[in-house]
Amino acid sequence: LIKFSDRDVASQVARCILLVAFVGYYLMGAKIFQVLEIDKQEELKNSFLEARAALMKNYAHITPEELEIFLQTLTFSVKNGIIPLKNETLYLSWNFKNSFSFVASTLTTIGYGSIAPRTPMGQIFCVFYAFLGIPLTIIFLEFVSKAISRPLSGLGKYLQNVGMKERQIKIYVLLFFLVTGLLIFILLPPLIFMHTEGWTYKEGLYFAFISLSTIGFGDYVIGIYPSRKRSQIYPAIIILWYTFGLTWITLLFDLFSKILEKTKRKLTCNKLCQTER
Amino acid sequence: LIKFSDRDVASQVARCILLVAFVGYYLMGAKIFQVLEIDKQEELKNSFLEARAALMKNYAHITPEELEIFLQTLTFSVKNGIIPLKNETLYLSWNFKNSFSFVASTLTTIGYGSIAPRTPMGQIFCVFYAFLGIPLTIIFLEFVSKAISRPLSGLGKYLQNVGMKERQIKIYVLLFFLVTGLLIFILLPPLIFMHTEGWTYKEGLYFAFISLSTIGFGDYVIGIYPSRKRSQIYPAIIILWYTFGLTWITLLFDLFSKILEKTKRKLTCNKLCQTER
Ligand SMILES: [K+]
Ligand SMILES: [K+]
């Protein structure tokens, strides 16, 4: 009975550690982002206020009310996918290509939101459509994950034939999975994006991770600005990148959370199982 | 050998059906959204063009170039979380509250993107931070899912004592899980949002589903417009809603994709295993 109660305590302590670590991680992150970003945002705000003040000064007979109304119309437009460019007004219309991108971004739960339904009908349809479509996408990606794991188990068998120990094989296969995936899905694509989207390498890296992790802020989205020269196979490459990249990162996060969970268990057991002996 | 090959065919056919259904579902959705949304978007575009034309007409000495530059500054500002309102310029600054909301939206992979890091340092930190934080959040939500499943297994035991059959129990518990969750996490919260955010019921429903499914378009976000009266316990309620709602919907999607997978297997087996006999 005492042993059982000790274990109970161990599990309670583990839970508390997890909760504290979890809350701490969130609070720490919030603080760091604040420190990193606060000046830049202030700068952006000031440049907007300056631009507005300059306009008011040059055209003194614009009433503040008129300007306000214009600003609101424009804000609303920008939020709804209308982007004034230098020589033309870029317009994220619901053509089939954009609609397909929207659907793919929704069902993978990336949800960039560069266009999103505005009509009540469209919004309600979106709920029902995603309710069935997300599980369907999960099945599809599980199916792709089998295709990814096949060469990995092949590598494992090869290493076994060479005479490696089971534990070593596990670590090698894991490293191979991590390094190859990191190269193909995260580190190399930004080189393409620099060319096709005009982003810096760092921006491309940020986009790649934010997309494949299904966070999808929508601050960087592929193929919005039409001026760039893109190869005809670019859409196909992008679809392949999303399909395999999303699968790879899902596997990685699953693996990573299992390792974290195990470490947590080991740590609490080492400390509390020793007192048991 | 023939039986094995038959099974092989069955599995290949199942895969093809899945792939066709999957691609079809995406294409069909793209078409439907296009039909539903195209007029509204056209309307939005025209109202922007009209507002710009009116400004140009009233202030004839504004050169198109000056206006263009102003529009671009404003567009950039709006995309970076600066929202001109009637009497004030609303400004999503990186204060701790907003930074915490950003962190929570990132690590849950919702990623509304109403504010996102703009500095290269902030963006790179975001990648590393989320790389560890997402698995941590997965563990935390698994831990919450145990708390959710406890009353469910309690209900199962009660029904067993009453003398219900195993299969019936499964269906009842599942229905209870689905209906209770749907009520608490999807159907009732919009009634609160109508009050606190000023949305229609349908908009609230759309927001609730888009958030908990981790799509997170960012077209509707909680607590952005400060004018509304909100209770002091509102943030606590929202955090609880996200925590349990995210867990509930993850369990639901997992369950749903397992049911779809089973149905697929049964269908292909019924058709092809009959020919085997
Ligand atoms: K998302
Ligand atoms: K998102």
Coordinates of C-alpha atoms and ligand atoms in Angstrom, one line a residue:
Chain A
L1 CA 0.0 0.0 0.0
I2 CA 2.8 2.4 0.8
K3 CA 4.5 1.6 -2.5
F4 CA 1.3 2.4 -4.3
S5 CA 1.0 5.7 -2.5
D6 CA 4.6 6.6 -3.3
R7 CA 3.9 6.0 -6.9
D8 CA 0.8 8.1 -6.6
V9 CA 2.9 10.9 -5.2
A10 CA 5.4 10.5 -8.0
S11 CA 2.7 10.8 -10.6
Q12 CA 1.3 13.8 -8.8
V13 CA 4.7 15.5 -8.7
A14 CA 5.2 14.7 -12.4
R15 CA 2.0 16.4 -13.2
C16 CA 2.8 19.4 -11.2
I17 CA 6.2 19.7 -12.8
L18 CA 4.6 19.4 -16.2
L19 CA 2.1 22.1 -15.4
V20 CA 4.6 24.5 -14.0
A21 CA 7.0 23.9 -17.0
F22 CA 4.1 24.4 -19.3
V23 CA 2.9 27.6 -17.8
G24 CA 6.5 28.8 -17.4
Y25 CA 7.2 28.1 -21.0
Y26 CA 4.2 30.2 -22.2
L27 CA 5.0 33.1 -19.9
M28 CA 8.7 33.2 -20.7
G29 CA 7.9 33.2 -24.4
A30 CA 5.4 36.0 -24.1
K31 CA 8.0 38.1 -22.3
I32 CA 10.8 37.4 -24.9
F33 CA 8.6 38.2 -27.9
Q34 CA 7.5 41.4 -26.2
V35 CA 11.2 42.4 -25.8
L36 CA 12.1 41.5 -29.4
E37 CA 9.1 43.0 -31.2
I38 CA 7.9 46.0 -29.2
D39 CA 10.2 48.6 -31.0
K40 CA 9.5 47.4 -34.5
Q41 CA 5.7 47.6 -33.9
E42 CA 6.1 51.1 -32.4
E43 CA 8.0 52.1 -35.6
L44 CA 5.2 50.7 -37.8
K45 CA 2.6 52.6 -35.9
N46 CA 4.6 55.8 -36.1
S47 CA 5.2 55.5 -39.8
F48 CA 1.4 55.1 -40.3
L49 CA 0.6 58.1 -38.2
E50 CA 3.3 60.2 -40.1
A51 CA 1.8 59.2 -43.4
R52 CA -1.6 60.2 -42.3
A53 CA -0.4 63.5 -40.9
A54 CA 1.5 64.3 -44.1
L55 CA -1.7 63.6 -46.1
M56 CA -3.7 65.9 -43.8
K57 CA -1.1 68.6 -44.1
N58 CA -0.8 68.6 -47.9
Y59 CA -4.6 68.5 -48.4
A60 CA -5.7 70.7 -45.6
H61 CA -9.4 70.7 -46.8
I62 CA -9.8 66.9 -46.2
T63 CA -11.9 66.8 -43.1
P64 CA -10.7 64.3 -40.4
E65 CA -14.2 62.6 -40.8
E66 CA -13.8 62.0 -44.5
L67 CA -10.3 60.6 -44.1
E68 CA -11.5 58.4 -41.2
I69 CA -14.2 56.9 -43.4
F70 CA -11.8 56.3 -46.2
L71 CA -9.3 54.7 -43.9
Q72 CA -11.9 52.4 -42.6
T73 CA -13.0 51.3 -46.0
L74 CA -9.4 50.6 -46.9
T75 CA -8.7 48.8 -43.7
F76 CA -11.7 46.6 -44.2
S77 CA -10.6 46.0 -47.8
V78 CA -7.1 45.0 -46.9
K79 CA -8.4 42.6 -44.3
N80 CA -10.6 41.0 -47.0
G81 CA -7.7 40.3 -49.4
I82 CA -7.6 43.5 -51.5
I83 CA -4.0 44.7 -51.8
P84 CA -3.3 48.1 -53.4
L85 CA 0.0 47.7 -55.4
K86 CA 2.0 50.3 -57.2
N87 CA 0.4 50.0 -60.6
E88 CA -2.7 47.9 -60.1
T89 CA -5.0 46.8 -57.3
L90 CA -4.2 43.3 -56.5
Y91 CA -7.3 41.4 -55.7
L92 CA -7.5 37.9 -54.2
S93 CA -10.6 36.9 -56.1
W94 CA -12.3 33.6 -55.5
N95 CA -11.0 32.1 -58.8
F96 CA -10.5 28.4 -58.8
K97 CA -6.8 28.6 -58.0
N98 CA -7.3 30.8 -55.0
S99 CA -10.3 28.8 -53.8
F100 CA -8.3 25.6 -54.0
S101 CA -5.5 27.2 -52.0
F102 CA -8.1 28.3 -49.4
V103 CA -9.5 24.8 -49.2
A104 CA -6.1 23.1 -48.9
S105 CA -5.1 25.6 -46.2
T106 CA -8.3 25.0 -44.3
L107 CA -8.4 21.2 -44.4
T108 CA -4.7 20.9 -43.4
T109 CA -5.6 23.3 -40.5
I110 CA -2.9 25.7 -41.6
G111 CA -5.5 28.4 -42.2
Y112 CA -3.5 31.3 -43.6
G113 CA -6.6 33.4 -43.8
S114 CA -5.4 35.5 -46.7
I115 CA -8.9 34.8 -48.1
A116 CA -11.7 33.5 -46.0
P117 CA -15.4 33.2 -46.4
R118 CA -17.3 36.5 -45.6
T119 CA -20.9 35.4 -46.4
P120 CA -22.9 33.7 -43.6
M121 CA -23.6 30.8 -46.1
G122 CA -19.9 30.4 -46.9
Q123 CA -18.9 30.5 -43.2
I124 CA -21.5 27.8 -42.2
F125 CA -20.6 25.6 -45.2
C126 CA -16.9 26.0 -44.1
V127 CA -17.7 24.6 -40.7
F128 CA -19.4 21.5 -42.1
Y129 CA -16.9 21.1 -44.9
A130 CA -13.9 21.1 -42.6
F131 CA -15.7 18.9 -40.0
L132 CA -15.5 16.1 -42.5
G133 CA -12.5 17.2 -44.5
I134 CA -10.0 17.4 -41.6
P135 CA -10.4 13.8 -40.6
L136 CA -10.2 12.8 -44.3
T137 CA -6.9 14.8 -44.5
I138 CA -5.6 13.1 -41.4
I139 CA -6.3 9.7 -43.0
F140 CA -4.5 10.8 -46.2
L141 CA -1.5 12.0 -44.3
E142 CA -1.3 8.8 -42.3
F143 CA -1.3 7.0 -45.6
V144 CA 1.6 9.2 -46.8
S145 CA 3.4 8.6 -43.5
K146 CA 3.5 4.9 -44.3
A147 CA 5.2 5.8 -47.6
I148 CA 7.8 7.9 -45.6
S149 CA 8.4 5.1 -43.0
R150 CA 9.1 2.5 -45.7
P151 CA 12.7 3.7 -46.6
L152 CA 13.3 4.2 -42.9
S153 CA 12.5 0.6 -42.0
G154 CA 14.6 -0.4 -45.1
L155 CA 17.6 1.5 -43.6
G156 CA 16.9 -0.2 -40.2
K157 CA 17.1 -3.7 -41.9
Y158 CA 20.3 -2.8 -43.7
L159 CA 21.9 -1.7 -40.5
Q160 CA 20.8 -4.9 -38.8
N161 CA 22.4 -6.9 -41.6
V162 CA 25.6 -4.9 -41.2
G163 CA 25.5 -6.1 -37.5
M164 CA 24.6 -3.0 -35.6
K165 CA 23.0 -3.1 -32.2
E166 CA 19.3 -2.5 -31.8
R167 CA 19.7 0.7 -29.8
Q168 CA 22.3 2.2 -32.2
I169 CA 20.0 1.4 -35.2
K170 CA 17.2 3.3 -33.5
I171 CA 19.4 6.3 -33.0
Y172 CA 20.8 6.2 -36.5
V173 CA 17.4 5.9 -38.2
L174 CA 16.1 8.7 -36.0
L175 CA 19.0 11.0 -36.9
F176 CA 18.6 10.1 -40.6
F177 CA 14.9 10.9 -40.4
L178 CA 15.5 14.2 -38.6
V179 CA 18.5 15.4 -40.7
T180 CA 17.1 14.4 -44.1
G181 CA 13.7 15.9 -43.4
L182 CA 15.2 19.1 -42.0
L183 CA 17.2 19.5 -45.2
I184 CA 14.4 18.7 -47.7
F185 CA 11.5 20.4 -46.0
I186 CA 13.0 23.3 -43.9
L187 CA 16.5 24.3 -44.9
L188 CA 16.5 23.9 -48.8
P189 CA 13.0 25.3 -49.7
P190 CA 13.9 28.9 -48.6
L191 CA 16.5 28.9 -51.4
I192 CA 13.7 28.4 -53.9
F193 CA 11.4 30.9 -52.1
M194 CA 14.2 33.6 -52.4
H195 CA 13.9 33.2 -56.1
T196 CA 10.1 32.7 -56.5
E197 CA 8.8 34.9 -53.8
G198 CA 11.5 37.5 -53.2
W199 CA 11.9 36.7 -49.5
T200 CA 15.2 36.6 -47.6
Y201 CA 16.5 33.2 -46.6
K202 CA 15.4 33.8 -43.0
E203 CA 11.9 34.8 -44.1
G204 CA 11.7 31.7 -46.2
L205 CA 12.8 29.5 -43.3
Y206 CA 10.2 31.2 -41.0
F207 CA 7.5 30.6 -43.7
A208 CA 8.5 27.0 -44.1
F209 CA 8.3 26.2 -40.4
I210 CA 5.2 28.2 -39.7
S211 CA 3.4 26.5 -42.7
L212 CA 4.4 22.9 -42.0
S213 CA 3.8 23.1 -38.3
T214 CA 0.2 24.2 -39.4
I215 CA 0.5 27.4 -37.4
G216 CA 0.0 29.4 -40.6
F217 CA 0.0 33.1 -39.5
G218 CA -0.7 34.3 -43.0
D219 CA 2.0 37.0 -42.9
Y220 CA 3.9 35.2 -45.6
V221 CA 1.9 33.3 -48.2
I222 CA 3.1 31.7 -51.5
G223 CA 2.1 33.0 -54.9
I224 CA 0.2 36.1 -53.8
Y225 CA 2.3 38.7 -55.7
P226 CA 2.0 37.7 -59.4
S227 CA 5.0 39.7 -60.7
R228 CA 7.6 37.0 -60.0
K229 CA 8.8 34.6 -62.7
R230 CA 7.8 31.1 -61.6
S231 CA 8.3 27.8 -63.4
Q232 CA 5.2 25.9 -64.6
I233 CA 6.1 23.0 -62.3
Y234 CA 6.2 25.3 -59.3
P235 CA 2.7 24.5 -58.1
A236 CA 3.4 20.8 -58.3
I237 CA 6.6 21.2 -56.3
I238 CA 4.7 23.2 -53.7
I239 CA 1.9 20.6 -53.4
L240 CA 4.5 17.8 -52.9
W241 CA 6.4 20.0 -50.4
Y242 CA 3.2 20.5 -48.4
T243 CA 2.1 16.9 -48.5
F244 CA 5.4 15.3 -47.4
G245 CA 6.5 18.2 -45.2
L246 CA 3.2 18.2 -43.2
T247 CA 3.5 14.4 -42.7
W248 CA 7.2 14.6 -41.7
I249 CA 6.6 17.4 -39.2
T250 CA 3.6 15.6 -37.7
L251 CA 5.7 12.4 -37.2
L252 CA 8.5 14.6 -35.7
F253 CA 6.2 16.3 -33.2
D254 CA 4.6 13.0 -32.2
L255 CA 8.1 11.5 -31.7
F256 CA 9.3 14.6 -29.9
S257 CA 6.4 14.6 -27.5
K258 CA 6.8 10.9 -26.7
I259 CA 10.5 11.5 -25.9
L260 CA 9.6 14.4 -23.7
E261 CA 7.0 12.3 -21.9
K262 CA 9.5 9.4 -21.4
T263 CA 12.1 11.8 -20.0
K264 CA 9.6 13.3 -17.6
R265 CA 8.7 9.8 -16.4
K266 CA 12.3 8.7 -16.0
L267 CA 13.2 11.9 -14.1
T268 CA 10.3 11.6 -11.6
C269 CA 10.9 7.8 -11.2
N270 CA 14.6 8.2 -10.6
K271 CA 14.0 10.6 -7.8
L272 CA 11.0 8.9 -6.2
C273 CA 11.7 5.3 -6.9
Q274 CA 15.1 5.6 -5.2
T275 CA 13.4 6.5 -1.9
E276 CA 11.2 3.5 -2.4
R277 CA 14.1 1.0 -2.3
Chain B
L1 CA -1.0 -17.1 -53.2
I2 CA -4.1 -16.1 -55.1
K3 CA -5.8 -15.1 -51.9
F4 CA -2.8 -13.0 -50.9
S5 CA -2.9 -11.3 -54.3
D6 CA -6.6 -10.7 -54.0
R7 CA -6.0 -8.9 -50.7
D8 CA -3.3 -7.0 -52.3
V9 CA -5.7 -5.8 -55.0
A10 CA -8.2 -4.9 -52.4
S11 CA -5.7 -2.8 -50.6
Q12 CA -4.7 -1.1 -53.8
V13 CA -8.3 -0.4 -54.7
A14 CA -8.9 1.0 -51.2
R15 CA -5.9 3.3 -51.7
C16 CA -7.2 4.5 -55.1
I17 CA -10.7 5.1 -53.7
L18 CA -9.2 7.1 -50.8
L19 CA -7.0 9.1 -53.2
V20 CA -9.9 9.9 -55.6
A21 CA -12.3 10.7 -52.7
F22 CA -9.6 12.9 -51.2
V23 CA -8.8 14.9 -54.4
G24 CA -12.5 15.0 -55.3
Y25 CA -13.4 16.5 -51.8
Y26 CA -10.8 19.2 -52.3
L27 CA -11.8 20.1 -55.8
M28 CA -15.5 20.0 -55.0
G29 CA -15.0 22.3 -52.0
A30 CA -12.9 24.7 -54.0
K31 CA -15.8 25.0 -56.5
I32 CA -18.5 25.5 -53.9
F33 CA -16.6 28.2 -52.0
Q34 CA -16.0 30.0 -55.3
V35 CA -19.7 30.0 -56.1
L36 CA -20.6 31.2 -52.6
E37 CA -18.0 33.9 -52.2
I38 CA -17.2 35.4 -55.6
D39 CA -20.0 38.1 -55.5
K40 CA -19.3 39.3 -52.0
Q41 CA -15.6 39.7 -52.8
E42 CA -16.3 41.6 -56.0
E43 CA -18.5 43.9 -53.9
L44 CA -15.7 44.5 -51.5
K45 CA -13.3 45.3 -54.3
N46 CA -15.8 47.7 -55.9
S47 CA -16.5 49.6 -52.7
F48 CA -12.7 50.1 -52.2
L49 CA -12.3 51.3 -55.8
E50 CA -15.3 53.7 -55.3
A51 CA -13.9 55.1 -52.1
R52 CA -10.6 55.7 -53.8
A53 CA -12.2 57.3 -56.8
A54 CA -14.3 59.6 -54.5
L55 CA -11.2 60.7 -52.7
M56 CA -9.4 61.4 -56.0
K57 CA -12.4 63.4 -57.3
N58 CA -12.9 65.5 -54.2
Y59 CA -9.2 66.3 -53.8
A60 CA -8.2 66.6 -57.5
H61 CA -4.7 67.8 -56.7
I62 CA -3.7 64.6 -55.0
T63 CA -1.5 62.9 -57.5
P64 CA -2.1 59.2 -58.1
E65 CA 1.5 58.6 -57.0
E66 CA 1.0 60.3 -53.6
L67 CA -2.2 58.4 -53.0
E68 CA -0.5 55.1 -54.0
I69 CA 2.3 55.6 -51.6
F70 CA -0.2 56.5 -48.8
L71 CA -2.3 53.4 -49.6
Q72 CA 0.8 51.2 -49.4
T73 CA 1.8 52.5 -46.1
L74 CA -1.7 52.0 -44.8
T75 CA -1.9 48.5 -46.3
F76 CA 1.3 47.5 -44.7
S77 CA 0.2 49.0 -41.3
V78 CA -3.1 47.1 -41.4
K79 CA -1.3 43.9 -42.2
N80 CA 0.9 44.5 -39.2
G81 CA -1.9 44.9 -36.7
I82 CA -2.6 48.7 -36.8
I83 CA -6.3 49.3 -37.1
P84 CA -7.7 52.8 -37.7
L85 CA -10.9 53.2 -35.8
K86 CA -13.5 56.0 -35.7
N87 CA -12.0 58.0 -32.8
E88 CA -8.6 56.4 -32.2
T89 CA -6.0 54.3 -33.9
L90 CA -6.2 50.9 -32.4
Y91 CA -2.8 49.4 -32.1
L92 CA -2.0 45.8 -31.3
S93 CA 1.1 46.5 -29.4
W94 CA 3.3 43.8 -28.0
N95 CA 2.1 44.4 -24.4
F96 CA 2.2 41.3 -22.2
K97 CA -1.4 40.4 -22.7
N98 CA -1.1 40.5 -26.5
S99 CA 2.2 38.7 -26.4
F100 CA 0.7 35.9 -24.3
S101 CA -2.2 35.6 -26.7
F102 CA 0.3 35.4 -29.6
V103 CA 2.3 32.7 -27.8
A104 CA -0.8 30.6 -27.0
S105 CA -2.1 30.9 -30.5
T106 CA 1.3 29.8 -31.9
L107 CA 1.9 26.8 -29.6
T108 CA -1.6 25.5 -30.0
T109 CA -0.9 25.9 -33.8
I110 CA -4.1 28.0 -34.2
G111 CA -1.9 30.9 -35.4
Y112 CA -4.4 33.7 -35.9
G113 CA -1.7 36.0 -37.1
S114 CA -3.3 39.2 -35.9
I115 CA 0.1 40.0 -34.5
A116 CA 3.2 38.1 -35.6
P117 CA 6.9 38.7 -35.3
R118 CA 8.3 41.2 -37.9
T119 CA 12.0 41.3 -36.8
P120 CA 14.4 38.6 -38.2
M121 CA 15.4 37.8 -34.6
G122 CA 11.7 37.5 -33.5
Q123 CA 11.0 35.2 -36.5
I124 CA 13.9 32.9 -35.9
F125 CA 13.2 32.7 -32.2
C126 CA 9.6 31.9 -33.0
V127 CA 10.8 28.8 -35.0
F128 CA 12.9 27.4 -32.2
Y129 CA 10.4 28.4 -29.5
A130 CA 7.5 26.6 -31.3
F131 CA 9.7 23.6 -32.2
L132 CA 9.9 22.8 -28.5
G133 CA 6.6 24.4 -27.4
I134 CA 4.3 22.5 -29.8
P135 CA 5.3 19.0 -28.5
L136 CA 5.0 20.4 -24.9
T137 CA 1.5 21.6 -25.7
I138 CA 0.6 18.2 -27.2
I139 CA 1.7 16.5 -24.0
F140 CA -0.3 19.0 -21.9
L141 CA -3.4 18.4 -24.0
E142 CA -3.0 14.6 -23.8
F143 CA -2.9 15.1 -20.0
V144 CA -6.2 17.1 -20.2
S145 CA -7.7 14.4 -22.5
K146 CA -7.3 11.9 -19.6
A147 CA -9.3 14.3 -17.4
I148 CA -12.0 14.4 -20.1
S149 CA -12.1 10.6 -20.6
R150 CA -12.5 9.9 -16.8
P151 CA -16.2 10.9 -16.6
L152 CA -16.8 9.0 -19.9
S153 CA -15.4 5.7 -18.5
G154 CA -17.5 6.4 -15.4
L155 CA -20.6 6.6 -17.5
G156 CA -19.5 3.4 -19.3
K157 CA -19.2 1.6 -16.0
Y158 CA -22.6 2.8 -14.8
L159 CA -24.2 1.6 -18.0
Q160 CA -22.5 -1.8 -17.6
N161 CA -23.9 -2.1 -14.1
V162 CA -27.4 -1.2 -15.4
G163 CA -26.9 -4.3 -17.7
M164 CA -26.4 -2.7 -21.1
K165 CA -24.6 -4.6 -23.9
E166 CA -21.0 -3.6 -24.7
R167 CA -21.9 -2.3 -28.2
Q168 CA -24.8 -0.2 -27.0
I169 CA -22.6 1.2 -24.2
K170 CA -20.0 2.3 -26.8
I171 CA -22.5 4.1 -28.9
Y172 CA -24.2 5.8 -25.9
V173 CA -20.8 7.0 -24.5
L174 CA -19.8 8.2 -27.9
L175 CA -23.1 10.1 -28.4
F176 CA -22.8 11.6 -24.9
F177 CA -19.2 12.7 -25.7
L178 CA -20.3 14.2 -29.1
V179 CA -23.5 16.0 -27.9
T180 CA -22.1 17.3 -24.6
G181 CA -19.0 18.6 -26.3
L182 CA -20.9 20.1 -29.2
L183 CA -23.1 22.0 -26.7
I184 CA -20.3 23.2 -24.3
F185 CA -17.6 24.0 -26.9
I186 CA -19.4 24.9 -30.1
L187 CA -23.1 25.8 -29.7
L188 CA -23.2 27.7 -26.4
P189 CA -20.1 29.9 -26.6
P190 CA -21.4 32.0 -29.5
L191 CA -24.2 33.2 -27.1
I192 CA -21.4 34.7 -24.9
F193 CA -19.5 36.0 -28.0
M194 CA -22.6 37.9 -29.2
H195 CA -22.5 39.8 -25.9
T196 CA -18.7 40.3 -25.5
E197 CA -17.6 40.6 -29.1
G198 CA -20.7 41.9 -30.9
W199 CA -20.8 39.1 -33.4
T200 CA -23.9 37.4 -34.8
Y201 CA -24.6 33.9 -33.5
K202 CA -23.4 32.4 -36.9
E203 CA -20.2 34.4 -36.7
G204 CA -19.6 33.1 -33.2
L205 CA -20.2 29.6 -34.3
Y206 CA -17.8 30.0 -37.2
F207 CA -15.2 31.5 -34.9
A208 CA -15.6 28.7 -32.3
F209 CA -15.1 26.0 -34.9
I210 CA -12.3 27.7 -36.8
S211 CA -10.4 28.3 -33.5
L212 CA -10.8 24.9 -31.9
S213 CA -10.1 23.0 -35.1
T214 CA -6.8 25.0 -35.0
I215 CA -7.4 26.4 -38.4
G216 CA -7.4 30.0 -37.0
F217 CA -7.9 32.2 -40.1
G218 CA -7.6 35.3 -37.9
D219 CA -10.7 37.0 -39.5
Y220 CA -12.4 36.8 -36.1
V221 CA -10.3 37.2 -33.0
I222 CA -11.4 37.6 -29.4
G223 CA -10.8 40.8 -27.4
I224 CA -9.4 42.9 -30.2
Y225 CA -11.9 45.8 -30.0
P226 CA -11.6 47.2 -26.5
S227 CA -14.9 49.0 -26.4
R228 CA -17.0 46.1 -25.3
K229 CA -17.9 45.5 -21.7
R230 CA -16.4 42.3 -20.5
S231 CA -16.5 40.6 -17.1
Q232 CA -13.2 40.2 -15.2
I233 CA -13.5 36.4 -15.4
Y234 CA -13.9 36.5 -19.2
P235 CA -10.1 35.7 -19.8
A236 CA -10.3 32.7 -17.4
I237 CA -13.4 31.4 -19.2
I238 CA -11.7 31.8 -22.5
I239 CA -8.6 30.0 -21.4
L240 CA -10.7 27.1 -20.1
W241 CA -12.7 27.0 -23.3
Y242 CA -9.6 26.8 -25.4
T243 CA -7.9 24.2 -23.2
F244 CA -10.8 21.7 -23.0
G245 CA -12.3 22.6 -26.4
L246 CA -9.0 21.9 -28.2
T247 CA -8.7 18.6 -26.4
W248 CA -12.3 17.6 -27.2
I249 CA -12.0 18.4 -30.9
T250 CA -8.6 16.6 -31.2
L251 CA -10.2 13.5 -29.7
L252 CA -13.2 13.9 -32.0
F253 CA -11.1 14.2 -35.2
D254 CA -9.0 11.2 -34.1
L255 CA -12.1 9.2 -33.5
F256 CA -13.8 10.4 -36.7
S257 CA -10.7 9.5 -38.9
K258 CA -10.6 6.0 -37.2
I259 CA -14.3 5.5 -38.1
L260 CA -13.8 6.6 -41.7
E261 CA -10.7 4.3 -42.0
K262 CA -12.7 1.4 -40.6
T263 CA -15.6 2.1 -43.0
K264 CA -13.2 2.2 -45.9
R265 CA -11.7 -1.2 -44.9
K266 CA -15.2 -2.8 -44.5
L267 CA -16.4 -1.5 -47.8
T268 CA -13.4 -2.7 -49.8
C269 CA -13.4 -6.0 -47.9
N270 CA -17.2 -6.6 -48.5
K271 CA -16.8 -6.2 -52.2
L272 CA -13.5 -8.0 -52.7
C273 CA -13.7 -10.7 -50.0
Q274 CA -17.0 -11.9 -51.5
T275 CA -15.3 -12.8 -54.8
E276 CA -12.7 -14.6 -52.7
R277 CA -15.3 -17.1 -51.4
Ligands
K1 K -3.5 27.1 -38.0
K2 K -3.7 30.0 -38.9

